[in-house]
C-alpha cells in the first residue's frame, strides 16, 4: 500500500485518505462561457503525467493537495491548500465583478 | 519396521525420528515421521504415484519437492488441492488423491489420453460453439470432468486474523543470501525481519552440495544460523510466505491462520531460483524429478529417491547430485551431459574420478515407463545433433530415477510485482531482473549469482546498503562492490521434440511442445495470448516450471528474442491464499444511538442505515403492517417519539457563518432571524440536489445545520473543501455524534413537553413553527427545533449524546398520560410521504435538480453565488424532461406500486415511482413519481407499470396529500 | 441484549445518573462496581476479577467515557488558551501535561483537546468554560468532545502489539514516544490515540466516535484475546500511576 505524506499527520497508509478529485480553479461562475463552465463541472483532464489532486485525511478531516505522477503512481509532494489559497475569495454580484 | 526408502540419520534435517506418524493415503495406512511432508512420507514407503494430471489423467509424482508444480495436489477432508510436497503430515491425517475416476492407480479417465490427438490446443473454443447454444449442454459434461479437488461444504469457519508489523529491513528468503543480508543490515543498528516459507533457516544450504566432501554447506549453515539467532536485532519468521509485494514495501505475510501486513523501509528479496525441467517425451513419468527435488528428498526427509539413477546434466550441479546419490547408496547408472564440451568443476572431476559413466553431448530423447507399474523404467538417450534435434539411434538405460539438472529460472514473481523488469541474458541463457525501486534489492541466485562466495558477498552488500538507507543508522558501513564469478548454469535449448509428442512443457495443464507451437500457429503470437489460448502457466503452479520453456518456444516460433517475449505478469498472491486470510476478523463498524437498548427493550425491529442501527418499527415481525399503521395513527392522533440521533449536525460559527451558508446552500440565510430555522437544500456544482436539512440560527454568527444520516459526512467534507479555497472567517464542526436527538410529534407534543421544560415558553406565539430555542428538557441541556417533517406539531430535541437514554425515559414517562408511543423509521416514512416531503437519495437521483423536485422555492437567485447556481441557471434555460409529482391510487384492488416501477406514456417509459406507501390517514396508496412535465397538473392521470406488468392508473394531486394548509404543524 | 440494570440496594448504578456511558450495560454484565465521577459513574473494578492492577500492567482496557473533556479550536484558540494559563504542546499531534494533572492534546495548529486527570479532580477545563463566551472570545470555538467521543485507556506491555492487530501505526514504545498523538483509523473507525504512560506502564488513551463505542470496545477485546487482555476499572489505573 502506497504511503502518503500528510502535511498535518506525516506518513500514513493511503487507506487513511480519500481522493478528492483533480485540482481545478473555478472559472468566474457568473459570467464565464457556458462551455467553459460545463468543461469545469463535467470533464476530467485524466492526464498522463504529473497532476495536482485534492486529498483528504479521514481521521482529521484535513484537505490538502498532492502532486502525483499518474504514470508511475509516484507522489511527488504534498502541501497544505493554503499554499495556493492564501486569500479570501469573494464573489461579485450577477453582473460579474469577478473573484478577488 | 523402517520404511523401504528411508535413509539413516543424519539424513533428514526436518525429521524428528522419535515421533512416528501414522496416516492414510487412499484409505491405506502408512507410517511417516514428524517433519515429513505428505509426499516425502509416501515416497519413503515407495508410494510414488500421487495424482492424475488435469487433462489426460496421466500418473504424476514428485517433481520439485518445493511446491512448484501441481503434481502433488491431494485432497484432505477439509481442504482440496493441498500441495503434498509442502504440507506436513500429521497423525491420522486422511489423504486422498483427486481428479480420478475409479481408483488413483487405475483411473478410468486415463483413456482420455488416447484421444489426445483430437484434443488440440484451443479445443474447447473450436469444438463447442456451434450450433448456437450447444455449449450449455457440453458445459455440464465438461465441468464434471474439470476441476481438481472437492470443496467441503460443511466446513465451519475458523478464527483467522491479521496483524501489522513494522521493520526497517525485511529480508524475504533465509538461504545463505538472505541470512547474510539480514546480518549485515542488522550491523547498522536497524530492526530486521528475516522470513522463509520453509520450517527451518538455511535455504539451499540445507540440501545443496557445495564441495566434494559435502561439508561446506553444513558448516556454513551452522555458523550462519547461529549468527542470526544470536542477533537481537533480527526477528525470524519461518513457515511464512510473503505473498506479494505492494507499493512502498508493503508485504502480506501468511503464517498459520494470520495474515501479517508488514511495512518495511527497505526490502531485500533473496528468493532464490526455481529449477527447470528438460522437455522430452514422457518427461512427466513418476521417477523423473528435478535434481534439487532428489536432494531435498535425501537431505531434508531422509528419503532415497530411487535405486538406479540417471542424471541429466545441463550444468555442474548435476555432479553434486550424483555424489549425493552415490553417498545415499543409489546406483548412478549414467550422467547424460547435455553439454558438448563441459567445463567441469572440482565436484564434476571427482565424480568422473569415481568411474561414473558420463556421456557428453547427449540428451534424454524419451523416457519409457515400466509396463507394469507405470513408473520410470528406462531412458532412451541420443546424441544431440543440433539445437533440439537428436540423432536417429539411441541407447536404452534402465533406471527408476531420472534427475534433471537443466537449469534455473529466478523466482521473479515478487520482484516483478515490485517493478523489476525481466530480461533474458543470451550468454547465460537465463532470465535476469533489473530496474527495481531503490528501496528494494535482490541478492543471491535470483540475480544469477551462483558461487557461494559471490552470493554471500552480494547479499552482504545489499544488507549494508539497506541498513545504511534506513536512516536509523547507528553505524554507517562503507562498502565495496562485490564481484560476481557466476558460472553458466543454464542451457539455451533443453527442449527435444518427439514425433509422438508427450514432451510436456506445462505439467499442470498437460501442454506439449505442439500445443504451444499450434497456439502460435493459430495466430496467437503475443505471449499473453499464447498463455490464455493454450492455458500455459494458468494452472496451480502459475508458470513456475513452464514459463521459461514456453518463452523459449514462443520466441523461436515467432522469430523474436526471449527477452522481448518475456513471461506473463505474475500478480499476487504468490501462492494460493485462503479467503479467510484476506478476510481476517470481520470489521463492520456499527453505530448505535444512546437509546439503542431502549428500542430493543420496546421490541423494535432494527434496520441498518449505513453503519447505524435504527428502529424500523416496534413489535414482532409478523405484525409489521399493523405496527406501522398504529404508530402512524398515534402520531396523527396523540403523540409519538422517534429517535433521530443518526441525523447529521454541523456547527457553523464565525463572522462569516451566514455568508458561508449562503454559498453552500441554495436558500438565502443572511436575513434569517436568530432563533429561527430555515430549510436548507444542498446542490453540487452540477446542480444536483445532494442533501437537505434545516439551518438554525443560534446567534448572529452561529448556525447549527442538520444533514441527512447518510449524507452528513459528505456534506461536512465538502464544506471543508470549499472553505479551504474560500478562506472565510468561519469554523465548521461536525457534531453529529455528540448529540442524541428525538422528534416528539403529534397534537399532544406540547403538553408532554410542558411538563419537562420549565425554562422554555412553548406557546405557539413564543415558540412558533420553525423556531429554535435552547433550554432544558427534564433537566438536561437541550436544543429544541420546531419542525414539521411528519406534518404534526413537533419538536426536535437535541441533547448531549450521553444523556440520550435519560431523555428518552423522561419523555416516555411524561407522555404516558397522553398516550405517547415510540415510532420507527417505517412510520416516519409514511408520515413524511403523506406530508409530501421528499427524502434525498430516495426521491432524488444523480440528475435531480431543484426545479424537478418542486424545490424551486428553496433556491435564491438573488445571491451572487452558491455552489450549484450557475448550472441551475443553465438548466432553467432548458426544457424540463420530468418532474416529481404526487399521485394517489383510487382503485382499491390495484397492486400497490413499488419504488422504481415505471411510469408509462403508452409503451414509452417517461418516469418512475420513487416512493409509494399505503396511507392510513388517507386510506389509499399515495406516492411520488417522476412523470412527464405535461402531466404534473392536479387531475392529470398517469399509468404505472406495477408488479407483474399490471398497468395501474394513478391520479396526480397537489402536494402535500395531508393537511395542505399546514395547520397541524403550526398548532 | 436484555439486561437487568436495577442495582442492588444501596449500590451505585449508572442508571442513577442521566449521563451514561454507551457501554454501561456491558460493565454491569461483567460485574462492575461503580464509583461516582463528574456527575456520572465509572467502573471502579469488576467484582469477580482478581488483581486488576497486575492485569493492567500486562494488558487491559478501561472505559473512561464518562470522564470530563472538552475541545477548543479556531484561529484565536492558541493565544486565548495561553492567556488562560494553558501550556500548549509545541506542535500538532503532541500532548502536554498541565499543572493540575490534566492533559492538553494538540490536534492541529489551532485545535486542542483537554482531557481531565484520572480522578477528574482537575479544574482547568471548568475554568476555561467559565471564561469563554461566544460574544467575547473571538475566533475560539468549543467542541463537545465529552459527547462526540468515547474514551478508553489501553494499558500494559502488550498494548502496542494488541493495537498492531487493528491499526496500521507502530505504537511500540521505542517507536511511538511518550506524549505522541496519532489521529488514524482503528479497526476501520477514526480515532485519536495518544500515549500517556502510567508511571512505568505503557498506556494509550483512545478517543473515537461515541456511537461506535460498543463496536470498538468489542474489536479491542478481540484483538486483546491472544494476550489474555481484559477489562479493568479505575482503581487499577490509579494503582499503576502511583507505583
mmCIF file of C-alpha atoms in Angstrom, chain A residues 8-10 12-13 15-16 57-60, chain C residues 92-93 107-108 168-169 182-185 190:
data_model
loop_
_atom_site.group_PDB
_atom_site.id
_atom_site.type_symbol
_atom_site.label_atom_id
_atom_site.label_comp_id
_atom_site.label_asym_id
_atom_site.label_seq_id
_atom_site.Cartn_x
_atom_site.Cartn_y
_atom_site.Cartn_z
ATOM 1 C CA UNK A 8 -0.603 17.501 9.112
ATOM 2 C CA UNK A 9 -0.102 13.871 10.156
ATOM 3 C CA UNK A 10 3.016 12.740 8.352
ATOM 4 C CA UNK A 12 0.365 7.260 6.553
ATOM 5 C CA UNK A 13 -1.070 4.365 4.586
ATOM 6 C CA UNK A 15 -6.112 3.825 3.002
ATOM 7 C CA UNK A 16 -6.432 6.563 5.645
ATOM 8 C CA UNK A 57 -7.236 12.674 5.645
ATOM 9 C CA UNK A 58 -10.320 10.967 7.022
ATOM 10 C CA UNK A 59 -9.418 10.869 10.697
ATOM 11 C CA UNK A 60 -8.594 14.579 10.927
ATOM 12 C CA UNK C 92 0.314 19.198 16.289
ATOM 13 C CA UNK C 93 -0.085 15.571 17.344
ATOM 14 C CA UNK C 107 -4.741 18.018 17.177
ATOM 15 C CA UNK C 108 -3.763 20.642 14.638
ATOM 16 C CA UNK C 168 -1.544 0.435 10.821
ATOM 17 C CA UNK C 169 0.605 2.645 13.019
ATOM 18 C CA UNK C 182 -1.835 9.685 16.211
ATOM 19 C CA UNK C 183 -5.127 10.510 14.560
ATOM 20 C CA UNK C 184 -5.788 7.471 12.475
ATOM 21 C CA UNK C 185 -8.044 4.579 11.612
ATOM 22 C CA UNK C 190 -11.379 7.115 13.090
#
